[in-house]
Amino acid sequence: MDHDLVFFGELFLRTFSYWWVIIPAIFIGLIVGALPGFSAANTIIILLPLTLAMAPEVGLTFMVALYASSRMGAGIPAILFNIPGTAGAAATPLDGYPMTKKGRGQQALTMSFVASIAGGLFTTIIALVALPWLSQVAYYLHSVEMIVIMFFGISLIATIAAKDTLKGLIACFFGLMIGFIG
């Protein structure tokens, strides 16, 4: 367990020496992410052959920067042209495009980028703090406990729909059926 933390700490400290990979990945991700219909996964798949010549940690750093920046770039056409390029940017035109029509498009883009960066940093810090504890919990879970956790999640969703529990269960199982596709 401790050697995993040492590895992640060393990788975090060495990440600053990988700026030669991070900066181009950010620019490529922003440009490709701004293309409507081009998802972050498509971007990684197309540029995956570039990582074959890299060391594993450098390639992973490249793909993470590419993924995050292409998700951030998906908000550009949503704000400027009212065309959400991906499902993740579907709510962005609701506030961003009216700001663009009022002449405040640059402010909308800045707010979108700052929110994306802050959210990414926050979740990364939370994940780094919680991963050691979650890995210990997952080590003790077996298939029976996993099924109990799944049913707990389903019942939690049903109880959140407090007005009608049956409708909540039906919606939950309908969502599970949609999730099984593909």
C-alpha positions as a printed NumPy array, in Angstrom:
array([[  0.   ,   0.   ,   0.   ],
       [  2.721,   2.454,   0.927],
       [  4.649,   1.851,  -2.27 ],
       [  1.567,   2.914,  -4.273],
       [  1.453,   6.231,  -2.435],
       [  5.159,   6.74 ,  -3.017],
       [  4.67 ,   6.024,  -6.729],
       [  1.792,   8.505,  -7.043],
       [  3.694,  11.123,  -5.054],
       [  6.756,  10.702,  -7.232],
       [  4.617,  10.847, -10.365],
       [  2.971,  14.038,  -9.098],
       [  6.33 ,  15.671,  -8.405],
       [  7.759,  14.56 , -11.74 ],
       [  4.722,  15.863, -13.616],
       [  6.231,  19.331, -13.635],
       [  8.999,  18.01 , -15.864],
       [  6.37 ,  16.793, -18.363],
       [  5.229,  20.232, -19.479],
       [  6.645,  19.486, -22.93 ],
       [  3.831,  16.926, -23.249],
       [  1.101,  18.7  , -21.293],
       [  1.116,  22.023, -23.174],
       [  0.757,  20.549, -26.7  ],
       [ -1.892,  18.135, -25.408],
       [ -3.865,  21.053, -23.976],
       [ -3.761,  22.989, -27.256],
       [ -4.646,  19.931, -29.342],
       [ -7.446,  19.035, -26.937],
       [ -8.909,  22.542, -27.   ],
       [ -8.878,  22.674, -30.794],
       [-10.277,  19.185, -31.34 ],
       [-12.724,  19.524, -28.445],
       [-14.161,  22.635, -30.083],
       [-15.207,  20.579, -33.11 ],
       [-18.877,  19.664, -32.681],
       [-19.42 ,  15.928, -32.499],
       [-15.833,  15.129, -31.57 ],
       [-15.735,  13.694, -28.07 ],
       [-12.777,  13.422, -25.734],
       [-12.702,   9.655, -26.246],
       [-12.478,  10.12 , -30.035],
       [ -9.578,  12.505, -29.561],
       [ -7.684,  10.04 , -27.398],
       [ -8.344,   7.17 , -29.808],
       [ -7.101,   9.138, -32.804],
       [ -3.961,  10.367, -31.036],
       [ -3.231,   7.087, -29.236],
       [ -0.489,   6.069, -31.722],
       [  1.518,   9.117, -30.631],
       [  1.821,   7.642, -27.145],
       [  3.45 ,   4.429, -28.372],
       [  6.808,   6.181, -28.649],
       [  6.51 ,   7.665, -25.149],
       [  7.32 ,   6.231, -21.749],
       [  4.171,   4.94 , -19.987],
       [  3.941,   7.785, -17.468],
       [  4.533,  10.378, -20.192],
       [  1.85 ,   8.8  , -22.386],
       [ -0.588,   8.709, -19.483],
       [  0.118,  12.365, -18.73 ],
       [ -0.447,  13.209, -22.407],
       [ -3.769,  11.358, -22.52 ],
       [ -5.06 ,  12.885, -19.272],
       [ -4.206,  16.418, -20.432],
       [ -5.737,  15.695, -23.833],
       [ -8.935,  14.324, -22.295],
       [ -9.394,  17.169, -19.825],
       [ -8.71 ,  19.911, -22.357],
       [-10.962,  18.4  , -25.02 ],
       [-13.79 ,  18.216, -22.469],
       [-13.107,  21.866, -21.678],
       [-12.968,  22.772, -25.381],
       [-16.426,  21.302, -25.979],
       [-17.904,  24.403, -24.36 ],
       [-16.446,  26.757, -26.985],
       [-18.994,  26.115, -29.793],
       [-21.751,  25.819, -27.197],
       [-21.031,  29.311, -25.91 ],
       [-20.164,  31.046, -29.174],
       [-22.567,  29.389, -31.644],
       [-25.242,  27.728, -29.473],
       [-24.083,  24.307, -30.748],
       [-23.176,  21.895, -27.947],
       [-20.592,  19.593, -29.485],
       [-20.896,  16.84 , -26.894],
       [-23.395,  15.699, -24.301],
       [-21.211,  17.159, -21.548],
       [-21.705,  20.637, -22.995],
       [-25.474,  20.321, -23.408],
       [-26.279,  22.773, -20.609],
       [-23.564,  25.275, -21.529],
       [-25.55 ,  27.138, -24.244],
       [-28.342,  27.902, -21.8  ],
       [-26.221,  30.548, -20.073],
       [-23.25 ,  30.961, -22.4  ],
       [-24.956,  31.814, -25.666],
       [-27.174,  34.587, -24.226],
       [-24.007,  36.141, -22.804],
       [-22.421,  35.959, -26.264],
       [-25.455,  37.665, -27.802],
       [-25.038,  40.467, -25.253],
       [-21.386,  40.917, -26.248],
       [-19.965,  39.116, -23.21 ],
       [-18.769,  35.957, -24.979],
       [-15.195,  36.318, -23.753],
       [-16.437,  36.506, -20.169],
       [-18.572,  33.391, -20.722],
       [-15.582,  31.483, -22.128],
       [-13.398,  32.614, -19.233],
       [-16.   ,  31.532, -16.7  ],
       [-16.345,  28.17 , -18.44 ],
       [-12.584,  27.575, -18.473],
       [-12.12 ,  28.65 , -14.84 ],
       [-15.004,  26.431, -13.699],
       [-13.609,  23.492, -15.653],
       [-10.107,  23.919, -14.241],
       [-11.356,  24.429, -10.678],
       [-13.626,  21.392, -10.894],
       [-10.832,  19.251, -12.307],
       [ -8.385,  20.302,  -9.61 ],
       [-10.938,  19.802,  -6.843],
       [-11.888,  16.297,  -7.966],
       [ -8.233,  15.353,  -8.458],
       [ -7.38 ,  16.399,  -4.91 ],
       [-10.412,  14.577,  -3.497],
       [ -9.505,  11.455,  -5.493],
       [ -5.894,  11.521,  -4.303],
       [ -7.027,  11.878,  -0.702],
       [ -9.76 ,   9.218,  -0.926],
       [ -8.002,   6.589,  -3.068],
       [ -5.964,   4.958,  -0.289],
       [ -9.059,   4.532,   1.866],
       [-11.237,   3.364,  -1.035],
       [ -8.642,   0.829,  -2.141],
       [ -8.632,  -0.693,   1.344],
       [-12.435,  -0.853,   1.347],
       [-12.516,  -2.421,  -2.133],
       [ -9.965,  -5.02 ,  -1.065],
       [-12.409,  -6.457,   1.468],
       [-15.478,  -6.386,  -0.792],
       [-16.504,  -9.575,  -2.544],
       [-19.302, -10.292,  -4.993],
       [-22.012, -10.572,  -2.312],
       [-21.109,  -7.206,  -0.817],
       [-20.983,  -5.618,  -4.277],
       [-24.524,  -6.822,  -5.02 ],
       [-25.71 ,  -5.441,  -1.675],
       [-24.12 ,  -2.073,  -2.507],
       [-25.816,  -2.089,  -5.929],
       [-29.227,  -2.801,  -4.398],
       [-28.575,  -0.125,  -1.78 ],
       [-27.909,   2.362,  -4.586],
       [-31.086,   1.332,  -6.385],
       [-33.163,   1.654,  -3.217],
       [-31.521,   5.003,  -2.462],
       [-32.553,   6.303,  -5.879],
       [-36.086,   5.02 ,  -5.297],
       [-36.353,   6.752,  -1.915],
       [-34.996,  10.019,  -3.271],
       [-38.01 ,  10.04 ,  -5.579],
       [-40.056,  10.558,  -2.399],
       [-43.412,  11.3  ,  -3.999],
       [-43.748,   7.903,  -5.659],
       [-41.285,   5.134,  -4.807],
       [-42.612,   2.855,  -7.553],
       [-41.975,   5.505, -10.202],
       [-38.469,   5.965,  -8.799],
       [-37.776,   2.223,  -9.044],
       [-39.149,   2.073, -12.578],
       [-37.02 ,   5.051, -13.609],
       [-33.975,   3.471, -11.962],
       [-34.394,   0.138, -13.74 ],
       [-35.122,   1.952, -17.017],
       [-31.844,   3.82 , -16.573],
       [-30.064,   0.53 , -15.861],
       [-31.511,  -0.955, -19.06 ],
       [-30.287,   2.03 , -21.065],
       [-26.885,   1.676, -19.401],
       [-26.59 ,  -1.944, -20.548],
       [-26.777,  -0.903, -24.214],
       [-23.402,  -0.835, -25.911]])
